[in-house]
């Protein structure tokens, strides 16, 4: 089976309505180009300060869920919202990815497991766990007419055991929505994504944030959204501009690769 899938790249800010308008435009363009499965990046509907997030949480969650439902149904696509804040019972938030089916129904929900606490040399000390609760679980894999689909989120990329767990669940196409920093993106983005695709023989679609996200030019992200084949080939990539990448997903080719080089069956540990 063959179909087209796309990953959208945007520069989100703290303005929810503006972000969703831009996302709608790009998703419509990708769908018009033939994409049946489309992913949006982490923080697609809101990328602002922790104080703003706390104050706007109800609005962000309500408007984002409505947007995903309406857009997926209007365009008849599977649509991933690659990470937005939802209320957690602890008083913190979850960083939540949701997939809606072509009828607008929610068929996948995942709370980011690995939280980004790091100093990477871009002037920020990242402490995601201060405000965000880990979901603590491996994502589900959903069966669709376009194969078995799942998603992790951003920093999860650095933990190969999560993707091996998805492989054991039969995943064929995995999203990795992200808001990668520029220093880590330049050093690690491509090699980590290609490694996850190759070692698990799966398609990887990585929709990313890009550019400058605040008026002072402080928060910057790497961009370079891309789609990778199970053989590790970069099928499409965008640089720093807003837009989308699109490529043909060939599940028959995926099956052939897994049969020709059955390394997943040769594991000893």
PDB file of N, CA and C in Angstrom, residues 84-96 110-116 127-137:
ATOM      1  N   UNK A  84       0.712  19.691  23.088  1.00  0.00           N
ATOM      2  CA  UNK A  84       0.112  20.908  23.632  1.00  0.00           C
ATOM      3  C   UNK A  84      -0.218  20.646  25.094  1.00  0.00           C
ATOM      4  N   UNK A  85      -0.303  21.689  25.919  1.00  0.00           N
ATOM      5  CA  UNK A  85      -0.500  21.485  27.349  1.00  0.00           C
ATOM      6  C   UNK A  85      -1.933  21.081  27.686  1.00  0.00           C
ATOM      7  N   UNK A  86      -2.048  20.050  28.500  1.00  0.00           N
ATOM      8  CA  UNK A  86      -3.337  19.621  29.032  1.00  0.00           C
ATOM      9  C   UNK A  86      -3.208  19.469  30.545  1.00  0.00           C
ATOM     10  N   UNK A  87      -4.299  19.614  31.229  1.00  0.00           N
ATOM     11  CA  UNK A  87      -4.279  19.611  32.687  1.00  0.00           C
ATOM     12  C   UNK A  87      -3.934  18.233  33.230  1.00  0.00           C
ATOM     13  N   UNK A  88      -2.995  18.187  34.186  1.00  0.00           N
ATOM     14  CA  UNK A  88      -2.641  16.953  34.880  1.00  0.00           C
ATOM     15  C   UNK A  88      -3.199  16.996  36.301  1.00  0.00           C
ATOM     16  N   UNK A  89      -3.479  15.853  36.906  1.00  0.00           N
ATOM     17  CA  UNK A  89      -4.091  15.840  38.240  1.00  0.00           C
ATOM     18  C   UNK A  89      -3.179  16.353  39.349  1.00  0.00           C
ATOM     19  N   UNK A  90      -1.891  16.475  39.058  1.00  0.00           N
ATOM     20  CA  UNK A  90      -0.927  16.926  40.068  1.00  0.00           C
ATOM     21  C   UNK A  90      -0.880  18.438  40.223  1.00  0.00           C
ATOM     22  N   UNK A  91      -1.571  19.162  39.348  1.00  0.00           N
ATOM     23  CA  UNK A  91      -1.471  20.615  39.329  1.00  0.00           C
ATOM     24  C   UNK A  91      -0.515  21.114  38.272  1.00  0.00           C
ATOM     25  N   UNK A  92       0.306  20.215  37.714  1.00  0.00           N
ATOM     26  CA  UNK A  92       1.155  20.547  36.579  1.00  0.00           C
ATOM     27  C   UNK A  92       0.356  20.315  35.293  1.00  0.00           C
ATOM     28  N   UNK A  93       1.050  20.311  34.165  1.00  0.00           N
ATOM     29  CA  UNK A  93       0.407  19.989  32.896  1.00  0.00           C
ATOM     30  C   UNK A  93       1.064  18.751  32.303  1.00  0.00           C
ATOM     31  N   UNK A  94       0.371  18.112  31.390  1.00  0.00           N
ATOM     32  CA  UNK A  94       0.978  17.125  30.508  1.00  0.00           C
ATOM     33  C   UNK A  94       1.335  17.818  29.190  1.00  0.00           C
ATOM     34  N   UNK A  95       2.359  17.320  28.531  1.00  0.00           N
ATOM     35  CA  UNK A  95       2.672  17.694  27.154  1.00  0.00           C
ATOM     36  C   UNK A  95       2.078  16.582  26.297  1.00  0.00           C
ATOM     37  N   UNK A  96       0.974  16.867  25.641  1.00  0.00           N
ATOM     38  CA  UNK A  96       0.103  15.830  25.095  1.00  0.00           C
ATOM     39  C   UNK A  96       0.055  15.859  23.575  1.00  0.00           C
ATOM     40  N   UNK A 110      -1.184  10.650  23.891  1.00  0.00           N
ATOM     41  CA  UNK A 110       0.072  10.292  24.554  1.00  0.00           C
ATOM     42  C   UNK A 110       0.600  11.493  25.315  1.00  0.00           C
ATOM     43  N   UNK A 111       0.974  11.274  26.564  1.00  0.00           N
ATOM     44  CA  UNK A 111       1.609  12.304  27.370  1.00  0.00           C
ATOM     45  C   UNK A 111       3.123  12.073  27.347  1.00  0.00           C
ATOM     46  N   UNK A 112       3.861  13.080  26.936  1.00  0.00           N
ATOM     47  CA  UNK A 112       5.318  12.987  26.813  1.00  0.00           C
ATOM     48  C   UNK A 112       5.939  12.357  28.059  1.00  0.00           C
ATOM     49  N   UNK A 113       6.796  11.366  27.846  1.00  0.00           N
ATOM     50  CA  UNK A 113       7.382  10.627  28.967  1.00  0.00           C
ATOM     51  C   UNK A 113       8.669  11.264  29.480  1.00  0.00           C
ATOM     52  N   UNK A 114       9.582  11.575  28.565  1.00  0.00           N
ATOM     53  CA  UNK A 114      10.902  12.078  28.948  1.00  0.00           C
ATOM     54  C   UNK A 114      10.906  13.604  28.889  1.00  0.00           C
ATOM     55  N   UNK A 115      11.172  14.235  30.014  1.00  0.00           N
ATOM     56  CA  UNK A 115      11.087  15.691  30.130  1.00  0.00           C
ATOM     57  C   UNK A 115      12.467  16.319  30.030  1.00  0.00           C
ATOM     58  N   UNK A 116      12.522  17.450  29.335  1.00  0.00           N
ATOM     59  CA  UNK A 116      13.793  18.069  28.938  1.00  0.00           C
ATOM     60  C   UNK A 116      14.322  18.968  30.050  1.00  0.00           C
ATOM     61  N   UNK A 127      14.027  23.334  32.148  1.00  0.00           N
ATOM     62  CA  UNK A 127      13.577  22.534  33.292  1.00  0.00           C
ATOM     63  C   UNK A 127      12.108  22.179  33.085  1.00  0.00           C
ATOM     64  N   UNK A 128      11.854  21.369  32.079  1.00  0.00           N
ATOM     65  CA  UNK A 128      10.474  21.040  31.722  1.00  0.00           C
ATOM     66  C   UNK A 128       9.726  20.383  32.881  1.00  0.00           C
ATOM     67  N   UNK A 129      10.443  19.619  33.694  1.00  0.00           N
ATOM     68  CA  UNK A 129       9.776  18.899  34.777  1.00  0.00           C
ATOM     69  C   UNK A 129       9.261  19.820  35.879  1.00  0.00           C
ATOM     70  N   UNK A 130       9.696  21.084  35.893  1.00  0.00           N
ATOM     71  CA  UNK A 130       9.169  22.021  36.891  1.00  0.00           C
ATOM     72  C   UNK A 130       7.675  22.270  36.715  1.00  0.00           C
ATOM     73  N   UNK A 131       7.229  22.231  35.465  1.00  0.00           N
ATOM     74  CA  UNK A 131       5.826  22.557  35.185  1.00  0.00           C
ATOM     75  C   UNK A 131       5.057  21.425  34.524  1.00  0.00           C
ATOM     76  N   UNK A 132       5.777  20.393  34.087  1.00  0.00           N
ATOM     77  CA  UNK A 132       5.160  19.334  33.290  1.00  0.00           C
ATOM     78  C   UNK A 132       5.308  17.983  33.972  1.00  0.00           C
ATOM     79  N   UNK A 133       4.257  17.203  33.927  1.00  0.00           N
ATOM     80  CA  UNK A 133       4.241  15.862  34.505  1.00  0.00           C
ATOM     81  C   UNK A 133       4.535  14.838  33.409  1.00  0.00           C
ATOM     82  N   UNK A 134       5.411  13.888  33.691  1.00  0.00           N
ATOM     83  CA  UNK A 134       5.666  12.811  32.745  1.00  0.00           C
ATOM     84  C   UNK A 134       4.465  11.886  32.649  1.00  0.00           C
ATOM     85  N   UNK A 135       4.157  11.461  31.415  1.00  0.00           N
ATOM     86  CA  UNK A 135       3.114  10.456  31.254  1.00  0.00           C
ATOM     87  C   UNK A 135       3.559   9.088  31.729  1.00  0.00           C
ATOM     88  N   UNK A 136       4.864   8.821  31.634  1.00  0.00           N
ATOM     89  CA  UNK A 136       5.439   7.617  32.203  1.00  0.00           C
ATOM     90  C   UNK A 136       5.099   6.315  31.510  1.00  0.00           C
ATOM     91  N   UNK A 137       4.546   6.376  30.294  1.00  0.00           N
ATOM     92  CA  UNK A 137       4.141   5.160  29.601  1.00  0.00           C
ATOM     93  C   UNK A 137       4.598   5.191  28.144  1.00  0.00           C
TER      94      UNK A 137
END
